[in-house]
Amino acid sequence: DVKLERINEELRCQVAMNVESKLVDIQRQQQHDEDKASAAMAFDEKLQGVTDQLRCQVAMNVDSKLADIQRQKHDDKDKASAAMRFAMNESLLHQMLPAKVAADLSAGRSVPFEAFDHVTIFFSDIEGFTSISASAQPVEIMSLLNMLYTIMDYCASLFPIYKVETIGDSYMVVGGLPERAEGHTEAVADFALLVRRIMHSVQGMPDIRLRMGINSGPVVAGVVGHLMPRYCLFGDAVNSAS
């Protein structure tokens, strides 16, 4: 019995030690699992923070990129508008002035007066224009002049001549400038004959008579003024044609 009791006591001690060791292992495993869970939670929190920062950075980059695109589109639109305005201004300038003179003015170069030894000047006006104006409405006079000058502009475009200006019912062209060329007298005369021949063949053209004057001689030509500059001719040859 004593021996059996000793054996039982040893067994109880051994079981207690095993149980205690097992409990320690379980607690250690629980602590390890808790540490792993805490580490995983901390990692998740850190990952969430990094993800939020990345999202914020991406959103800021996208907003910045969109703003850059909008600015670029606005700049491109402004550049296109400026280019269009410049092209329109250039076109208007070339219609108001000879090409060489317009190019010099666009480039900021001064345009000195130039003497031409021999050119041919043409003037025309409407016979009895004062009486016609007194008996017609202003809009009718404008319509008449527009129709007449449209015909004359078309005729002028067919010859190597330059349209100088229109003042009221007066229409002025010149041959032999701004580019010096031979045959300018014939060109101006052919222009005048063509105008006379076709002006009454246009449907709706009123029954009017044109007075035409042509003269050849020396002139001085150049741009006068800065606001709405005009290319003008001066000389006795101009007065005689008029």
CSV table of N, CA and C in Angstrom, one decimal, residues 2-116:
chain,number,residue,atom,x,y,z
A,2,VAL,N,1.9,1.2,0.8
A,2,VAL,CA,2.8,2.3,0.9
A,2,VAL,C,3.4,2.6,-0.5
A,3,LYS,N,3.8,1.5,-1.1
A,3,LYS,CA,4.5,1.6,-2.4
A,3,LYS,C,3.5,2.1,-3.5
A,4,LEU,N,2.2,1.6,-3.4
A,4,LEU,CA,1.2,2.1,-4.3
A,4,LEU,C,0.9,3.5,-4.1
A,5,GLU,N,0.9,3.9,-2.8
A,5,GLU,CA,0.6,5.3,-2.5
A,5,GLU,C,1.7,6.2,-3.1
A,6,ARG,N,3.0,5.8,-3.0
A,6,ARG,CA,4.1,6.6,-3.6
A,6,ARG,C,4.0,6.7,-5.1
A,7,ILE,N,3.6,5.6,-5.7
A,7,ILE,CA,3.4,5.6,-7.1
A,7,ILE,C,2.3,6.6,-7.5
A,8,ASN,N,1.2,6.5,-6.8
A,8,ASN,CA,0.1,7.4,-7.1
A,8,ASN,C,0.5,8.9,-6.9
A,9,GLU,N,1.3,9.1,-5.9
A,9,GLU,CA,1.8,10.5,-5.6
A,9,GLU,C,2.7,11.0,-6.7
A,10,GLU,N,3.6,10.1,-7.2
A,10,GLU,CA,4.5,10.5,-8.3
A,10,GLU,C,3.7,10.7,-9.6
A,11,LEU,N,2.6,9.9,-9.8
A,11,LEU,CA,1.8,10.1,-11.0
A,11,LEU,C,1.1,11.4,-10.9
A,12,ARG,N,0.6,11.7,-9.7
A,12,ARG,CA,-0.2,13.0,-9.5
A,12,ARG,C,0.8,14.2,-9.8
A,13,CYS,N,2.0,14.1,-9.2
A,13,CYS,CA,2.9,15.1,-9.5
A,13,CYS,C,3.3,15.3,-10.9
A,14,GLN,N,3.5,14.1,-11.6
A,14,GLN,CA,3.8,14.1,-13.0
A,14,GLN,C,2.7,14.7,-13.8
A,15,VAL,N,1.4,14.3,-13.5
A,15,VAL,CA,0.3,14.9,-14.2
A,15,VAL,C,0.1,16.4,-14.0
A,16,ALA,N,0.4,16.8,-12.7
A,16,ALA,CA,0.3,18.2,-12.4
A,16,ALA,C,1.3,19.0,-13.2
A,17,MET,N,2.5,18.4,-13.2
A,17,MET,CA,3.6,19.1,-13.9
A,17,MET,C,3.2,19.2,-15.4
A,18,ASN,N,2.7,18.1,-16.0
A,18,ASN,CA,2.4,18.1,-17.4
A,18,ASN,C,1.2,19.1,-17.7
A,19,VAL,N,0.2,19.1,-16.7
A,19,VAL,CA,-0.9,20.0,-16.9
A,19,VAL,C,-0.4,21.5,-16.9
A,20,GLU,N,0.5,21.7,-15.8
A,20,GLU,CA,1.0,23.1,-15.7
A,20,GLU,C,1.8,23.5,-16.9
A,21,SER,N,2.7,22.6,-17.4
A,21,SER,CA,3.5,22.8,-18.6
A,21,SER,C,2.6,23.1,-19.8
A,22,LYS,N,1.5,22.3,-19.9
A,22,LYS,CA,0.6,22.5,-21.0
A,22,LYS,C,-0.1,23.8,-20.9
A,23,LEU,N,-0.5,24.2,-19.7
A,23,LEU,CA,-1.2,25.5,-19.5
A,23,LEU,C,-0.3,26.6,-19.9
A,24,VAL,N,1.0,26.5,-19.5
A,24,VAL,CA,2.0,27.5,-19.8
A,24,VAL,C,2.2,27.6,-21.3
A,25,ASP,N,2.2,26.4,-22.0
A,25,ASP,CA,2.3,26.4,-23.5
A,25,ASP,C,1.1,27.1,-24.1
A,26,ILE,N,-0.1,26.7,-23.5
A,26,ILE,CA,-1.3,27.3,-24.0
A,26,ILE,C,-1.3,28.8,-23.9
A,27,GLN,N,-0.9,29.3,-22.7
A,27,GLN,CA,-0.9,30.7,-22.4
A,27,GLN,C,0.2,31.4,-23.3
A,28,ARG,N,1.3,30.7,-23.5
A,28,ARG,CA,2.3,31.3,-24.4
A,28,ARG,C,1.8,31.4,-25.8
A,29,GLN,N,1.1,30.3,-26.3
A,29,GLN,CA,0.5,30.3,-27.6
A,29,GLN,C,-0.6,31.4,-27.7
A,30,GLN,N,-1.4,31.6,-26.7
A,30,GLN,CA,-2.4,32.6,-26.7
A,30,GLN,C,-1.7,34.0,-26.8
A,31,GLN,N,-0.6,34.2,-26.0
A,31,GLN,CA,0.1,35.5,-26.0
A,31,GLN,C,0.6,35.7,-27.4
A,32,HIS,N,1.2,34.6,-28.0
A,32,HIS,CA,1.8,34.7,-29.3
A,32,HIS,C,0.7,35.1,-30.4
A,33,ASP,N,-0.5,34.4,-30.2
A,33,ASP,CA,-1.6,34.7,-31.1
A,33,ASP,C,-2.1,36.1,-31.0
A,34,GLU,N,-2.1,36.6,-29.7
A,34,GLU,CA,-2.5,37.9,-29.4
A,34,GLU,C,-1.5,38.9,-30.0
A,35,ASP,N,-0.2,38.6,-29.9
A,35,ASP,CA,0.8,39.5,-30.4
A,35,ASP,C,0.7,39.5,-31.9
A,36,LYS,N,0.5,38.3,-32.5
A,36,LYS,CA,0.3,38.3,-34.0
A,36,LYS,C,-0.9,39.1,-34.4
A,37,ALA,N,-2.0,38.9,-33.7
A,37,ALA,CA,-3.2,39.7,-34.0
A,37,ALA,C,-3.0,41.1,-33.9
A,38,SER,N,-2.3,41.6,-32.8
A,38,SER,CA,-2.0,43.0,-32.6
A,38,SER,C,-1.1,43.5,-33.7
A,39,ALA,N,-0.1,42.7,-34.1
A,39,ALA,CA,0.7,43.1,-35.2
A,39,ALA,C,0.0,43.2,-36.5
A,40,ALA,N,-0.9,42.2,-36.7
A,40,ALA,CA,-1.7,42.2,-37.9
A,40,ALA,C,-2.6,43.4,-38.0
A,41,MET,N,-3.2,43.8,-36.8
A,41,MET,CA,-4.1,44.9,-36.7
A,41,MET,C,-3.3,46.2,-36.9
A,42,ALA,N,-2.1,46.2,-36.3
A,42,ALA,CA,-1.3,47.4,-36.5
A,42,ALA,C,-0.9,47.5,-38.0
A,43,PHE,N,-0.5,46.4,-38.6
A,43,PHE,CA,-0.2,46.4,-40.0
A,43,PHE,C,-1.4,46.9,-40.9
A,44,ASP,N,-2.6,46.3,-40.5
A,44,ASP,CA,-3.8,46.7,-41.3
A,44,ASP,C,-4.0,48.2,-41.1
A,45,GLU,N,-3.8,48.8,-39.9
A,45,GLU,CA,-4.0,50.2,-39.7
A,45,GLU,C,-3.0,51.0,-40.5
A,46,LYS,N,-1.7,50.5,-40.5
A,46,LYS,CA,-0.7,51.2,-41.2
A,46,LYS,C,-1.0,51.1,-42.7
A,47,LEU,N,-1.4,49.9,-43.2
A,47,LEU,CA,-1.7,49.8,-44.6
A,47,LEU,C,-2.9,50.7,-45.0
A,48,GLN,N,-3.9,50.8,-44.1
A,48,GLN,CA,-5.0,51.7,-44.4
A,48,GLN,C,-4.6,53.1,-44.4
A,49,GLY,N,-3.6,53.5,-43.6
A,49,GLY,CA,-3.1,54.8,-43.6
A,49,GLY,C,-2.4,55.1,-44.9
A,50,VAL,N,-1.5,54.2,-45.3
A,50,VAL,CA,-0.8,54.3,-46.5
A,50,VAL,C,-1.7,54.4,-47.7
A,51,THR,N,-2.8,53.5,-47.7
A,51,THR,CA,-3.8,53.5,-48.8
A,51,THR,C,-4.5,54.8,-48.8
A,52,ASP,N,-4.9,55.4,-47.7
A,52,ASP,CA,-5.6,56.7,-47.7
A,52,ASP,C,-4.7,57.8,-48.2
A,53,GLN,N,-3.4,57.7,-47.8
A,53,GLN,CA,-2.4,58.7,-48.4
A,53,GLN,C,-2.3,58.6,-49.9
A,54,LEU,N,-2.2,57.3,-50.3
A,54,LEU,CA,-2.1,57.1,-51.8
A,54,LEU,C,-3.3,57.6,-52.5
A,55,ARG,N,-4.5,57.3,-51.9
A,55,ARG,CA,-5.8,57.8,-52.5
A,55,ARG,C,-5.8,59.3,-52.6
A,56,CYS,N,-5.4,59.9,-51.5
A,56,CYS,CA,-5.3,61.4,-51.4
A,56,CYS,C,-4.4,62.0,-52.5
A,57,GLN,N,-3.2,61.3,-52.6
A,57,GLN,CA,-2.1,61.8,-53.5
A,57,GLN,C,-2.6,61.6,-54.9
A,58,VAL,N,-3.2,60.5,-55.2
A,58,VAL,CA,-3.8,60.2,-56.6
A,58,VAL,C,-4.8,61.2,-56.9
A,59,ALA,N,-5.7,61.5,-55.9
A,59,ALA,CA,-6.8,62.5,-56.2
A,59,ALA,C,-6.2,63.9,-56.4
A,60,MET,N,-5.2,64.2,-55.6
A,60,MET,CA,-4.6,65.5,-55.8
A,60,MET,C,-3.9,65.6,-57.2
A,61,ASN,N,-3.2,64.5,-57.6
A,61,ASN,CA,-2.5,64.4,-58.9
A,61,ASN,C,-3.5,64.5,-60.0
A,62,VAL,N,-4.7,63.8,-59.9
A,62,VAL,CA,-5.7,63.9,-60.9
A,62,VAL,C,-6.3,65.3,-61.0
A,63,ASP,N,-6.6,65.9,-59.8
A,63,ASP,CA,-7.1,67.3,-59.8
A,63,ASP,C,-6.1,68.2,-60.5
A,64,SER,N,-4.8,68.0,-60.1
A,64,SER,CA,-3.8,68.9,-60.7
A,64,SER,C,-3.7,68.7,-62.2
A,65,LYS,N,-3.8,67.4,-62.6
A,65,LYS,CA,-3.7,67.2,-64.0
A,65,LYS,C,-4.9,67.7,-64.8
A,66,LEU,N,-6.1,67.6,-64.2
A,66,LEU,CA,-7.3,68.1,-64.8
A,66,LEU,C,-7.2,69.7,-64.9
A,67,ALA,N,-6.6,70.3,-63.8
A,67,ALA,CA,-6.5,71.7,-63.8
A,67,ALA,C,-5.5,72.1,-64.9
A,68,ASP,N,-4.4,71.4,-65.1
A,68,ASP,CA,-3.4,71.6,-66.1
A,68,ASP,C,-4.0,71.5,-67.5
A,69,ILE,N,-4.8,70.5,-67.7
A,69,ILE,CA,-5.5,70.3,-69.0
A,69,ILE,C,-6.5,71.4,-69.3
A,70,GLN,N,-7.2,71.8,-68.2
A,70,GLN,CA,-8.1,73.0,-68.4
A,70,GLN,C,-7.4,74.2,-68.8
A,71,ARG,N,-6.3,74.5,-68.1
A,71,ARG,CA,-5.5,75.6,-68.4
A,71,ARG,C,-4.9,75.6,-69.8
A,72,GLN,N,-4.4,74.4,-70.2
A,72,GLN,CA,-3.9,74.2,-71.5
A,72,GLN,C,-4.9,74.4,-72.6
A,73,LYS,N,-6.2,73.9,-72.3
A,73,LYS,CA,-7.3,74.1,-73.2
A,73,LYS,C,-7.6,75.6,-73.3
A,74,HIS,N,-7.6,76.3,-72.2
A,74,HIS,CA,-7.9,77.7,-72.2
A,74,HIS,C,-6.8,78.5,-72.9
A,75,ASP,N,-5.5,78.1,-72.7
A,75,ASP,CA,-4.4,78.7,-73.3
A,75,ASP,C,-4.5,78.5,-74.8
A,76,ASP,N,-4.8,77.2,-75.2
A,76,ASP,CA,-4.9,76.9,-76.6
A,76,ASP,C,-6.0,77.7,-77.3
A,77,LYS,N,-7.1,77.8,-76.5
A,77,LYS,CA,-8.3,78.6,-77.1
A,77,LYS,C,-7.9,80.0,-77.3
A,78,ASP,N,-7.2,80.6,-76.2
A,78,ASP,CA,-6.7,82.0,-76.3
A,78,ASP,C,-5.8,82.2,-77.5
A,79,LYS,N,-4.9,81.2,-77.7
A,79,LYS,CA,-3.9,81.3,-78.8
A,79,LYS,C,-4.6,81.2,-80.1
A,80,ALA,N,-5.6,80.3,-80.2
A,80,ALA,CA,-6.4,80.1,-81.4
A,80,ALA,C,-7.1,81.4,-81.8
A,81,SER,N,-7.7,82.0,-80.7
A,81,SER,CA,-8.5,83.2,-80.9
A,81,SER,C,-7.6,84.4,-81.3
A,82,ALA,N,-6.4,84.4,-80.7
A,82,ALA,CA,-5.4,85.5,-81.0
A,82,ALA,C,-4.9,85.3,-82.4
A,83,ALA,N,-4.7,84.0,-82.8
A,83,ALA,CA,-4.2,83.7,-84.2
A,83,ALA,C,-5.3,84.1,-85.2
A,84,MET,N,-6.6,83.8,-84.8
A,84,MET,CA,-7.7,84.1,-85.7
A,84,MET,C,-7.8,85.7,-85.9
A,85,ARG,N,-7.7,86.4,-84.7
A,85,ARG,CA,-7.8,87.8,-84.8
A,85,ARG,C,-6.6,88.4,-85.6
A,86,PHE,N,-5.4,87.8,-85.4
A,86,PHE,CA,-4.3,88.3,-86.2
A,86,PHE,C,-4.5,88.1,-87.7
A,87,ALA,N,-5.0,86.9,-88.0
A,87,ALA,CA,-5.2,86.6,-89.4
A,87,ALA,C,-6.3,87.5,-90.0
A,88,MET,N,-7.3,87.8,-89.2
A,88,MET,CA,-8.4,88.7,-89.7
A,88,MET,C,-7.8,90.1,-89.9
A,89,ASN,N,-7.0,90.5,-88.9
A,89,ASN,CA,-6.4,91.9,-89.0
A,89,ASN,C,-5.4,91.9,-90.2
A,90,GLU,N,-4.7,90.9,-90.4
A,90,GLU,CA,-3.8,90.8,-91.6
A,90,GLU,C,-4.5,90.9,-92.9
A,91,SER,N,-5.7,90.1,-92.9
A,91,SER,CA,-6.5,90.1,-94.1
A,91,SER,C,-7.1,91.5,-94.4
A,92,LEU,N,-7.6,92.2,-93.4
A,92,LEU,CA,-8.1,93.5,-93.5
A,92,LEU,C,-7.0,94.5,-94.0
A,93,LEU,N,-5.9,94.3,-93.3
A,93,LEU,CA,-4.8,95.3,-93.7
A,93,LEU,C,-4.3,95.1,-95.1
A,94,HIS,N,-4.3,93.8,-95.6
A,94,HIS,CA,-3.9,93.6,-97.0
A,94,HIS,C,-5.0,94.1,-98.0
A,95,GLN,N,-6.3,94.2,-97.5
A,95,GLN,CA,-7.3,94.7,-98.4
A,95,GLN,C,-7.3,96.2,-98.4
A,96,MET,N,-6.8,96.9,-97.3
A,96,MET,CA,-6.7,98.3,-97.3
A,96,MET,C,-5.5,98.9,-97.9
A,97,LEU,N,-4.4,98.1,-97.9
A,97,LEU,CA,-3.1,98.6,-98.3
A,97,LEU,C,-2.5,97.6,-99.3
A,98,PRO,N,-1.5,98.1,-100.1
A,98,PRO,CA,-0.8,97.1,-101.0
A,98,PRO,C,0.0,96.1,-100.1
A,99,ALA,N,0.2,94.9,-100.7
A,99,ALA,CA,0.7,93.8,-100.0
A,99,ALA,C,2.1,94.2,-99.4
A,100,LYS,N,3.0,94.8,-100.2
A,100,LYS,CA,4.3,95.1,-99.7
A,100,LYS,C,4.2,96.1,-98.5
A,101,VAL,N,3.4,97.1,-98.7
A,101,VAL,CA,3.2,98.1,-97.6
A,101,VAL,C,2.6,97.5,-96.4
A,102,ALA,N,1.6,96.6,-96.5
A,102,ALA,CA,1.0,96.0,-95.4
A,102,ALA,C,2.0,95.1,-94.6
A,103,ALA,N,2.9,94.4,-95.4
A,103,ALA,CA,3.9,93.5,-94.8
A,103,ALA,C,4.9,94.4,-94.0
A,104,ASP,N,5.3,95.5,-94.5
A,104,ASP,CA,6.2,96.4,-93.8
A,104,ASP,C,5.5,96.9,-92.5
A,105,LEU,N,4.3,97.4,-92.6
A,105,LEU,CA,3.6,97.9,-91.4
A,105,LEU,C,3.4,96.8,-90.3
A,106,SER,N,3.1,95.5,-90.8
A,106,SER,CA,2.9,94.4,-89.8
A,106,SER,C,4.2,94.1,-89.1
A,107,ALA,N,5.3,94.3,-89.8
A,107,ALA,CA,6.6,94.0,-89.2
A,107,ALA,C,7.2,95.2,-88.4
A,108,GLY,N,6.4,96.2,-88.3
A,108,GLY,CA,6.8,97.4,-87.6
A,108,GLY,C,7.8,98.3,-88.3
A,109,ARG,N,8.0,98.1,-89.6
A,109,ARG,CA,8.9,98.9,-90.3
A,109,ARG,C,8.2,100.2,-90.9
A,110,SER,N,8.9,101.3,-90.9
A,110,SER,CA,8.3,102.5,-91.5
A,110,SER,C,8.2,102.4,-93.0
A,111,VAL,N,7.2,103.1,-93.6
A,111,VAL,CA,7.0,103.0,-95.0
A,111,VAL,C,7.2,104.4,-95.5
A,112,PRO,N,8.3,104.7,-96.1
A,112,PRO,CA,8.6,106.1,-96.6
A,112,PRO,C,7.8,106.3,-97.9
A,113,PHE,N,7.5,107.6,-98.2
A,113,PHE,CA,6.9,108.0,-99.4
A,113,PHE,C,7.8,107.6,-100.6
A,114,GLU,N,7.1,107.2,-101.7
A,114,GLU,CA,7.9,106.7,-102.9
A,114,GLU,C,7.4,107.4,-104.1
A,115,ALA,N,8.4,107.9,-104.9
A,115,ALA,CA,8.1,108.6,-106.2
A,115,ALA,C,8.0,107.6,-107.3
A,116,PHE,N,7.0,107.7,-108.2
A,116,PHE,CA,6.9,106.9,-109.4
A,116,PHE,C,6.8,107.8,-110.6
